[in-house]
């Protein structure tokens, strides 16, 4: 079930083939997951989306690669995105997430969901000390 | 603006005082933020909430304390909880988050929000390889 | 701060006046909260919105009036709607919500947010017994 | 999988039949999608829901019918509603949405999700010039 | 489809068995739904989650048990949690929810979603009278 | 109130100045709203964010500029992003949105929120005819 048609021969388009080749080279794997197969209906959208994912997730930066995957899971779960929860949990495991870390991740993000709900229900006024502008 | 009244003298209730004392001891600080002041309208709710926050966030576990704060921010922002975004960004800074890490956090969680939206718009079928049950 | 202008003299429009009169009569109060003042920029939108709120919330039905307010709070908080959390918590109090019930409401809706997060993170398969169609 | 039973013979109830007849006449099609089949467990709920959908979506108004479908998709995707993403993407296509417009829709709504995340993470103060009340 | 493996013999772990036994005793039923089977990958997470669900949902408190299930549904639906919508609708039925109450629940929570959207779109200023702190 | 400090002299950094100059040139206005002032704490994040907003929102494409603003509002409101609701409602007005169109926008997005809630509550099975893959 999807809202666009999956192209049966996406790499006949050279722009799509170039992106798929770069995904395979970057990930050192022949597997191309459905996200990229379905985005291929518009090569421009495929190119800009992959370029950003590569720049943010597959390029060394201030945060550790596994930490970035955990953050991706946290957002995906909070947004209720099933595809994303599946793909990024698999990615986190591939990057070394242990069962203990997985359980700890669940503890933190489910507690955050709970206290978010409390804070919103109480409509808490922000403590002035938390304002970055007024306390540099 | 809030939906419950802030108790002007919360520590006159010994159950509230015990929680506030433990917050101060755990955090090594005299500051009690509004979350706890407002939850104090029901001492039982205050006790169980603090006990869980302490167990998950202030006790050594499989994930690093700063990573746990970053995850808390990711969920809070995705839930649109302003109070929580303020308090946990401040907490992450207190635990050593640099500006570079903060910018990287924003890059990851905003990219995740974007690709979540794409995955949901396309209603992507989950690739079988992502199913933990079928690929142990 | 708002995204539409608040009409300074809304009841000069007879359609707005008719709705405001019905709000006052239904609630037995002279107070008209901001929701209706701001919706008044389009009398048609004001009329249909009030008609539905009156039919659902101010008309006897299968659920108790206070229960309906608690449900309204639950949705509003989960959606992160500050205005709605404030107005419906006030309405629930006016309909008799006690502090004990308020704390219990917070316990249920924050636990639900937490277990929702767990269920989504785990991507739990629905137990067949929960399908209404297959177990009539 | 659903949470209510699908009535096997819904049109035996004359109120349901009247709504189904009006859906067929309005859409000039014999197809009745699952939304209406499942809402039929309560004829009153079916009637008011269809009346509002017909008034808003199938009646000429200030916005173009295709634009209204695109907006419906935007909300449905942001809410993570799979059924709605499927049904309204199909409806937009039936009203003439091209692949180029579909890709453009995805670009806009995924960018919006991204900058929403940034604005909420930064807890940006609203620029006074954006307040409709103070700058008429 | 799930993101963790379902243990085929969970009760070989005595901590898991103790929780499952308590679930069966509390609910007076042999059925253990998937939530608990999948959480069993981490006995500590299983124990604390069940302890909280039991304390909040299966212990007499200020709100009626059926009302608590309706609130759970309201949050679950608003969060877009399919598993939770299924399990708690089934639970509400088991606690006596009638079709009329179910339809009324749908009326209230869908109206709340609609007016939440309006209030957020208009960015309504909170009426001072709704502030619990200023009107004790 | 914000979670990062607003730079008092952002254009002393030539990368920030270049982006601000391009914003002014693109929009033909001297006004730089808070989004860009606060993102300036990380010039790289500022550059990539503005580049994407310019490419998607300020470049001719398959959808009309005003339609793109309406879609932006729809997502922003559904995500509960107050800053975004304010800034994009102002932008839509600047691009010609009338009061009648604004009211129609509110009617569509609030109806979508309502029927999303119903579809999720009912956990409707997707009609096979809505699957793009099976009906090309």
Short mmCIF file of N, CA and C in Angstrom, two decimals, chain D residues 8-122:
data_model
loop_
_atom_site.label_atom_id
_atom_site.label_comp_id
_atom_site.label_asym_id
_atom_site.label_seq_id
_atom_site.Cartn_x
_atom_site.Cartn_y
_atom_site.Cartn_z
N UNK D 8 -22.59 -5.39 7.35
CA UNK D 8 -22.63 -6.10 6.07
C UNK D 8 -23.77 -5.65 5.17
N UNK D 9 -24.76 -5.03 5.75
CA UNK D 9 -25.92 -4.60 4.95
C UNK D 9 -26.36 -3.20 5.39
N UNK D 10 -25.46 -2.22 5.27
CA UNK D 10 -25.74 -0.92 5.89
C UNK D 10 -26.98 -0.23 5.35
N UNK D 11 -27.30 -0.47 4.07
CA UNK D 11 -28.39 0.31 3.49
C UNK D 11 -29.78 -0.20 3.85
N UNK D 12 -29.80 -1.22 4.70
CA UNK D 12 -31.10 -1.62 5.22
C UNK D 12 -31.63 -0.55 6.18
N UNK D 13 -30.75 0.28 6.68
CA UNK D 13 -31.18 1.41 7.52
C UNK D 13 -31.44 2.60 6.60
N UNK D 14 -32.69 3.11 6.57
CA UNK D 14 -33.00 4.17 5.60
C UNK D 14 -32.16 5.43 5.78
N UNK D 15 -31.72 5.75 7.03
CA UNK D 15 -30.88 6.95 7.20
C UNK D 15 -29.52 6.73 6.55
N UNK D 16 -28.99 5.52 6.68
CA UNK D 16 -27.71 5.22 6.04
C UNK D 16 -27.87 5.24 4.52
N UNK D 17 -28.95 4.64 4.05
CA UNK D 17 -29.18 4.62 2.60
C UNK D 17 -29.26 6.04 2.03
N UNK D 18 -29.92 6.93 2.75
CA UNK D 18 -30.05 8.31 2.25
C UNK D 18 -28.68 8.97 2.12
N UNK D 19 -27.82 8.74 3.10
CA UNK D 19 -26.47 9.33 3.03
C UNK D 19 -25.69 8.70 1.88
N UNK D 20 -25.73 7.38 1.79
CA UNK D 20 -24.99 6.71 0.71
C UNK D 20 -25.48 7.17 -0.66
N UNK D 21 -26.80 7.33 -0.78
CA UNK D 21 -27.35 7.82 -2.06
C UNK D 21 -26.81 9.21 -2.38
N UNK D 22 -26.73 10.04 -1.36
CA UNK D 22 -26.25 11.41 -1.59
C UNK D 22 -24.76 11.42 -1.93
N UNK D 23 -23.99 10.53 -1.29
CA UNK D 23 -22.56 10.41 -1.63
C UNK D 23 -22.42 10.02 -3.10
N UNK D 24 -23.19 9.02 -3.53
CA UNK D 24 -23.11 8.57 -4.92
C UNK D 24 -23.51 9.68 -5.89
N UNK D 25 -24.57 10.40 -5.53
CA UNK D 25 -25.04 11.47 -6.43
C UNK D 25 -24.02 12.61 -6.49
N UNK D 26 -23.49 12.98 -5.33
CA UNK D 26 -22.54 14.11 -5.28
C UNK D 26 -21.27 13.79 -6.04
N UNK D 27 -20.79 12.56 -5.88
CA UNK D 27 -19.52 12.17 -6.51
C UNK D 27 -19.69 11.56 -7.89
N UNK D 28 -20.94 11.36 -8.30
CA UNK D 28 -21.21 10.72 -9.58
C UNK D 28 -20.41 9.43 -9.71
N UNK D 29 -20.49 8.57 -8.70
CA UNK D 29 -19.76 7.29 -8.68
C UNK D 29 -20.48 6.34 -7.74
N UNK D 30 -20.42 5.05 -8.04
CA UNK D 30 -21.06 4.06 -7.18
C UNK D 30 -20.21 3.65 -6.00
N UNK D 31 -18.98 4.07 -6.01
CA UNK D 31 -18.04 3.63 -4.97
C UNK D 31 -18.24 4.38 -3.65
N UNK D 32 -18.39 3.60 -2.58
CA UNK D 32 -18.50 4.18 -1.23
C UNK D 32 -17.28 3.68 -0.45
N UNK D 33 -16.40 4.58 -0.06
CA UNK D 33 -15.17 4.12 0.62
C UNK D 33 -15.42 3.80 2.09
N UNK D 34 -14.44 3.10 2.67
CA UNK D 34 -14.61 2.54 4.02
C UNK D 34 -15.00 3.55 5.10
N UNK D 35 -14.53 4.79 4.99
CA UNK D 35 -14.90 5.81 5.98
C UNK D 35 -16.40 5.80 6.26
N UNK D 36 -17.19 5.77 5.20
CA UNK D 36 -18.64 5.87 5.36
C UNK D 36 -19.24 4.53 5.81
N UNK D 37 -18.67 3.43 5.33
CA UNK D 37 -19.15 2.12 5.78
C UNK D 37 -18.99 1.95 7.29
N UNK D 38 -17.87 2.38 7.81
CA UNK D 38 -17.63 2.18 9.24
C UNK D 38 -18.37 3.20 10.10
N UNK D 39 -18.49 4.45 9.59
CA UNK D 39 -19.26 5.45 10.36
C UNK D 39 -20.74 5.07 10.46
N UNK D 40 -21.17 4.17 9.57
CA UNK D 40 -22.59 3.80 9.53
C UNK D 40 -23.06 3.09 10.79
N UNK D 41 -22.16 2.74 11.69
CA UNK D 41 -22.63 2.09 12.94
C UNK D 41 -23.47 3.07 13.74
N UNK D 42 -23.31 4.38 13.48
CA UNK D 42 -24.14 5.39 14.16
C UNK D 42 -24.67 6.35 13.09
N UNK D 43 -25.91 6.17 12.66
CA UNK D 43 -26.43 6.99 11.55
C UNK D 43 -26.33 8.50 11.79
N UNK D 44 -26.47 8.93 13.04
CA UNK D 44 -26.38 10.37 13.32
C UNK D 44 -24.96 10.89 13.05
N UNK D 45 -23.99 10.11 13.48
CA UNK D 45 -22.59 10.52 13.25
C UNK D 45 -22.28 10.51 11.76
N UNK D 46 -22.82 9.52 11.06
CA UNK D 46 -22.63 9.45 9.60
C UNK D 46 -23.23 10.67 8.92
N UNK D 47 -24.44 11.03 9.32
CA UNK D 47 -25.12 12.17 8.68
C UNK D 47 -24.37 13.48 8.88
N UNK D 48 -23.98 13.77 10.13
CA UNK D 48 -23.34 15.07 10.38
C UNK D 48 -21.94 15.12 9.74
N UNK D 49 -21.24 13.97 9.73
CA UNK D 49 -19.90 13.98 9.13
C UNK D 49 -19.99 14.21 7.63
N UNK D 50 -20.89 13.47 6.98
CA UNK D 50 -21.03 13.65 5.53
C UNK D 50 -21.52 15.06 5.19
N UNK D 51 -22.46 15.57 5.97
CA UNK D 51 -22.98 16.93 5.69
C UNK D 51 -21.85 17.94 5.72
N UNK D 52 -20.92 17.79 6.66
CA UNK D 52 -19.83 18.77 6.76
C UNK D 52 -18.81 18.57 5.63
N UNK D 53 -18.50 17.31 5.33
CA UNK D 53 -17.56 17.06 4.23
C UNK D 53 -18.13 17.60 2.92
N UNK D 54 -19.42 17.36 2.70
CA UNK D 54 -20.05 17.85 1.47
C UNK D 54 -20.03 19.38 1.40
N UNK D 55 -20.38 20.02 2.54
CA UNK D 55 -20.43 21.48 2.56
C UNK D 55 -19.05 22.10 2.31
N UNK D 56 -18.03 21.51 2.89
CA UNK D 56 -16.70 22.12 2.80
C UNK D 56 -15.96 21.70 1.54
N UNK D 57 -16.06 20.43 1.16
CA UNK D 57 -15.22 19.93 0.07
C UNK D 57 -15.93 19.85 -1.27
N UNK D 58 -17.25 19.71 -1.27
CA UNK D 58 -17.94 19.50 -2.54
C UNK D 58 -18.84 20.67 -2.92
N UNK D 59 -18.61 21.82 -2.28
CA UNK D 59 -19.41 23.02 -2.56
C UNK D 59 -18.45 24.13 -2.99
N UNK D 60 -18.75 24.86 -4.07
CA UNK D 60 -17.83 25.93 -4.51
C UNK D 60 -17.59 26.94 -3.39
N UNK D 61 -16.32 27.35 -3.24
CA UNK D 61 -15.98 28.30 -2.17
C UNK D 61 -14.75 29.10 -2.59
N UNK D 62 -14.18 29.84 -1.66
CA UNK D 62 -13.10 30.78 -2.01
C UNK D 62 -11.84 30.10 -2.52
N UNK D 63 -11.65 28.85 -2.17
CA UNK D 63 -10.46 28.12 -2.63
C UNK D 63 -10.85 27.09 -3.69
N UNK D 64 -9.95 26.85 -4.59
CA UNK D 64 -10.13 25.88 -5.68
C UNK D 64 -10.26 24.44 -5.12
N UNK D 65 -11.12 23.60 -5.71
CA UNK D 65 -11.29 22.22 -5.20
C UNK D 65 -9.97 21.44 -5.09
N UNK D 66 -9.08 21.57 -6.05
CA UNK D 66 -7.81 20.83 -5.95
C UNK D 66 -6.96 21.36 -4.81
N UNK D 67 -6.93 22.68 -4.64
CA UNK D 67 -6.18 23.26 -3.52
C UNK D 67 -6.69 22.72 -2.19
N UNK D 68 -8.01 22.59 -2.09
CA UNK D 68 -8.58 22.06 -0.84
C UNK D 68 -8.14 20.61 -0.60
N UNK D 69 -8.03 19.82 -1.67
CA UNK D 69 -7.54 18.44 -1.50
C UNK D 69 -6.07 18.44 -1.06
N UNK D 70 -5.28 19.34 -1.63
CA UNK D 70 -3.86 19.40 -1.25
C UNK D 70 -3.72 19.78 0.23
N UNK D 71 -4.56 20.71 0.67
CA UNK D 71 -4.54 21.09 2.09
C UNK D 71 -4.94 19.90 2.97
N UNK D 72 -5.92 19.15 2.50
CA UNK D 72 -6.38 17.98 3.26
C UNK D 72 -5.24 16.97 3.40
N UNK D 73 -4.49 16.77 2.30
CA UNK D 73 -3.34 15.87 2.37
C UNK D 73 -2.32 16.40 3.37
N UNK D 74 -2.05 17.69 3.31
CA UNK D 74 -1.03 18.29 4.19
C UNK D 74 -1.35 18.03 5.66
N UNK D 75 -2.61 18.23 6.03
CA UNK D 75 -3.01 18.00 7.42
C UNK D 75 -2.95 16.51 7.74
N UNK D 76 -3.44 15.68 6.83
CA UNK D 76 -3.51 14.24 7.08
C UNK D 76 -2.11 13.65 7.28
N UNK D 77 -1.18 14.08 6.43
CA UNK D 77 0.18 13.57 6.54
C UNK D 77 0.82 14.05 7.85
N UNK D 78 0.60 15.30 8.18
CA UNK D 78 1.19 15.85 9.41
C UNK D 78 0.62 15.14 10.64
N UNK D 79 -0.64 14.74 10.56
CA UNK D 79 -1.25 13.98 11.65
C UNK D 79 -0.88 12.50 11.59
N UNK D 80 -0.18 12.08 10.54
CA UNK D 80 0.19 10.67 10.45
C UNK D 80 -0.99 9.75 10.19
N UNK D 81 -2.03 10.26 9.54
CA UNK D 81 -3.24 9.45 9.29
C UNK D 81 -3.10 8.72 7.95
N UNK D 82 -2.78 7.44 8.01
CA UNK D 82 -2.54 6.66 6.80
C UNK D 82 -3.76 6.55 5.90
N UNK D 83 -4.90 6.26 6.51
CA UNK D 83 -6.11 6.14 5.69
C UNK D 83 -6.37 7.43 4.91
N UNK D 84 -6.22 8.56 5.63
CA UNK D 84 -6.52 9.87 5.05
C UNK D 84 -5.49 10.22 3.96
N UNK D 85 -4.22 9.89 4.19
CA UNK D 85 -3.20 10.16 3.16
C UNK D 85 -3.55 9.39 1.89
N UNK D 86 -3.95 8.13 2.06
CA UNK D 86 -4.33 7.33 0.90
C UNK D 86 -5.56 7.91 0.19
N UNK D 87 -6.62 8.16 0.94
CA UNK D 87 -7.87 8.55 0.28
C UNK D 87 -7.77 9.94 -0.35
N UNK D 88 -7.08 10.87 0.31
CA UNK D 88 -7.02 12.22 -0.26
C UNK D 88 -5.96 12.37 -1.34
N UNK D 89 -4.94 11.53 -1.34
CA UNK D 89 -4.01 11.55 -2.48
C UNK D 89 -4.75 11.03 -3.71
N UNK D 90 -5.53 9.97 -3.53
CA UNK D 90 -6.33 9.46 -4.65
C UNK D 90 -7.33 10.53 -5.13
N UNK D 91 -7.94 11.23 -4.18
CA UNK D 91 -8.91 12.27 -4.56
C UNK D 91 -8.23 13.42 -5.30
N UNK D 92 -7.04 13.80 -4.86
CA UNK D 92 -6.32 14.89 -5.54
C UNK D 92 -5.98 14.47 -6.97
N UNK D 93 -5.57 13.22 -7.13
CA UNK D 93 -5.28 12.75 -8.49
C UNK D 93 -6.53 12.80 -9.36
N UNK D 94 -7.65 12.37 -8.78
CA UNK D 94 -8.91 12.39 -9.54
C UNK D 94 -9.29 13.82 -9.94
N UNK D 95 -8.83 14.81 -9.14
CA UNK D 95 -9.14 16.22 -9.46
C UNK D 95 -8.04 16.86 -10.31
N UNK D 96 -7.11 16.06 -10.79
CA UNK D 96 -6.14 16.58 -11.75
C UNK D 96 -4.72 16.81 -11.26
N UNK D 97 -4.40 16.43 -10.00
CA UNK D 97 -3.03 16.64 -9.53
C UNK D 97 -2.03 15.89 -10.43
N UNK D 98 -1.03 16.58 -10.94
CA UNK D 98 -0.01 15.95 -11.77
C UNK D 98 1.14 15.44 -10.87
N UNK D 99 2.02 14.64 -11.47
CA UNK D 99 3.19 14.20 -10.72
C UNK D 99 4.07 15.37 -10.28
N UNK D 100 4.16 16.38 -11.13
CA UNK D 100 4.99 17.54 -10.78
C UNK D 100 4.38 18.28 -9.58
N UNK D 101 3.06 18.40 -9.59
CA UNK D 101 2.41 19.05 -8.44
C UNK D 101 2.54 18.20 -7.18
N UNK D 102 2.45 16.88 -7.34
CA UNK D 102 2.60 15.99 -6.19
C UNK D 102 3.99 16.15 -5.58
N UNK D 103 5.02 16.16 -6.44
CA UNK D 103 6.38 16.34 -5.94
C UNK D 103 6.54 17.70 -5.26
N UNK D 104 5.91 18.71 -5.84
CA UNK D 104 6.01 20.05 -5.25
C UNK D 104 5.30 20.09 -3.89
N UNK D 105 4.16 19.43 -3.82
CA UNK D 105 3.46 19.31 -2.54
C UNK D 105 4.38 18.68 -1.49
N UNK D 106 5.06 17.60 -1.87
CA UNK D 106 5.94 16.92 -0.91
C UNK D 106 7.09 17.84 -0.49
N UNK D 107 7.60 18.62 -1.43
CA UNK D 107 8.69 19.55 -1.11
C UNK D 107 8.22 20.57 -0.07
N UNK D 108 7.04 21.12 -0.28
CA UNK D 108 6.57 22.17 0.62
C UNK D 108 6.23 21.60 2.00
N UNK D 109 5.50 20.51 2.05
CA UNK D 109 5.07 20.03 3.37
C UNK D 109 6.22 19.39 4.14
N UNK D 110 7.22 18.85 3.45
CA UNK D 110 8.35 18.30 4.21
C UNK D 110 9.29 19.42 4.67
N UNK D 111 9.38 20.49 3.87
CA UNK D 111 10.16 21.65 4.33
C UNK D 111 9.46 22.31 5.53
N UNK D 112 8.15 22.40 5.45
CA UNK D 112 7.41 23.00 6.56
C UNK D 112 7.63 22.19 7.85
N UNK D 113 7.61 20.86 7.74
CA UNK D 113 7.84 20.03 8.92
C UNK D 113 9.23 20.29 9.48
N UNK D 114 10.18 20.51 8.60
CA UNK D 114 11.56 20.76 9.03
C UNK D 114 11.71 22.11 9.72
N UNK D 115 11.17 23.15 9.12
CA UNK D 115 11.34 24.48 9.75
C UNK D 115 10.44 24.62 10.97
N UNK D 116 9.32 23.92 11.00
CA UNK D 116 8.52 23.88 12.24
C UNK D 116 9.37 23.35 13.39
N UNK D 117 10.11 22.26 13.10
CA UNK D 117 10.96 21.63 14.11
C UNK D 117 12.04 22.64 14.59
N UNK D 118 12.62 23.36 13.65
CA UNK D 118 13.64 24.36 14.02
C UNK D 118 13.03 25.47 14.86
N UNK D 119 11.89 25.99 14.44
CA UNK D 119 11.27 27.10 15.17
C UNK D 119 10.88 26.67 16.58
N UNK D 120 10.40 25.45 16.72
CA UNK D 120 10.01 24.97 18.04
C UNK D 120 11.25 24.68 18.89
N UNK D 121 12.30 24.15 18.26
CA UNK D 121 13.53 23.87 19.00
C UNK D 121 14.15 25.15 19.52
N UNK D 122 14.08 26.20 18.71
CA UNK D 122 14.69 27.49 19.11
C UNK D 122 13.74 28.28 20.01
#
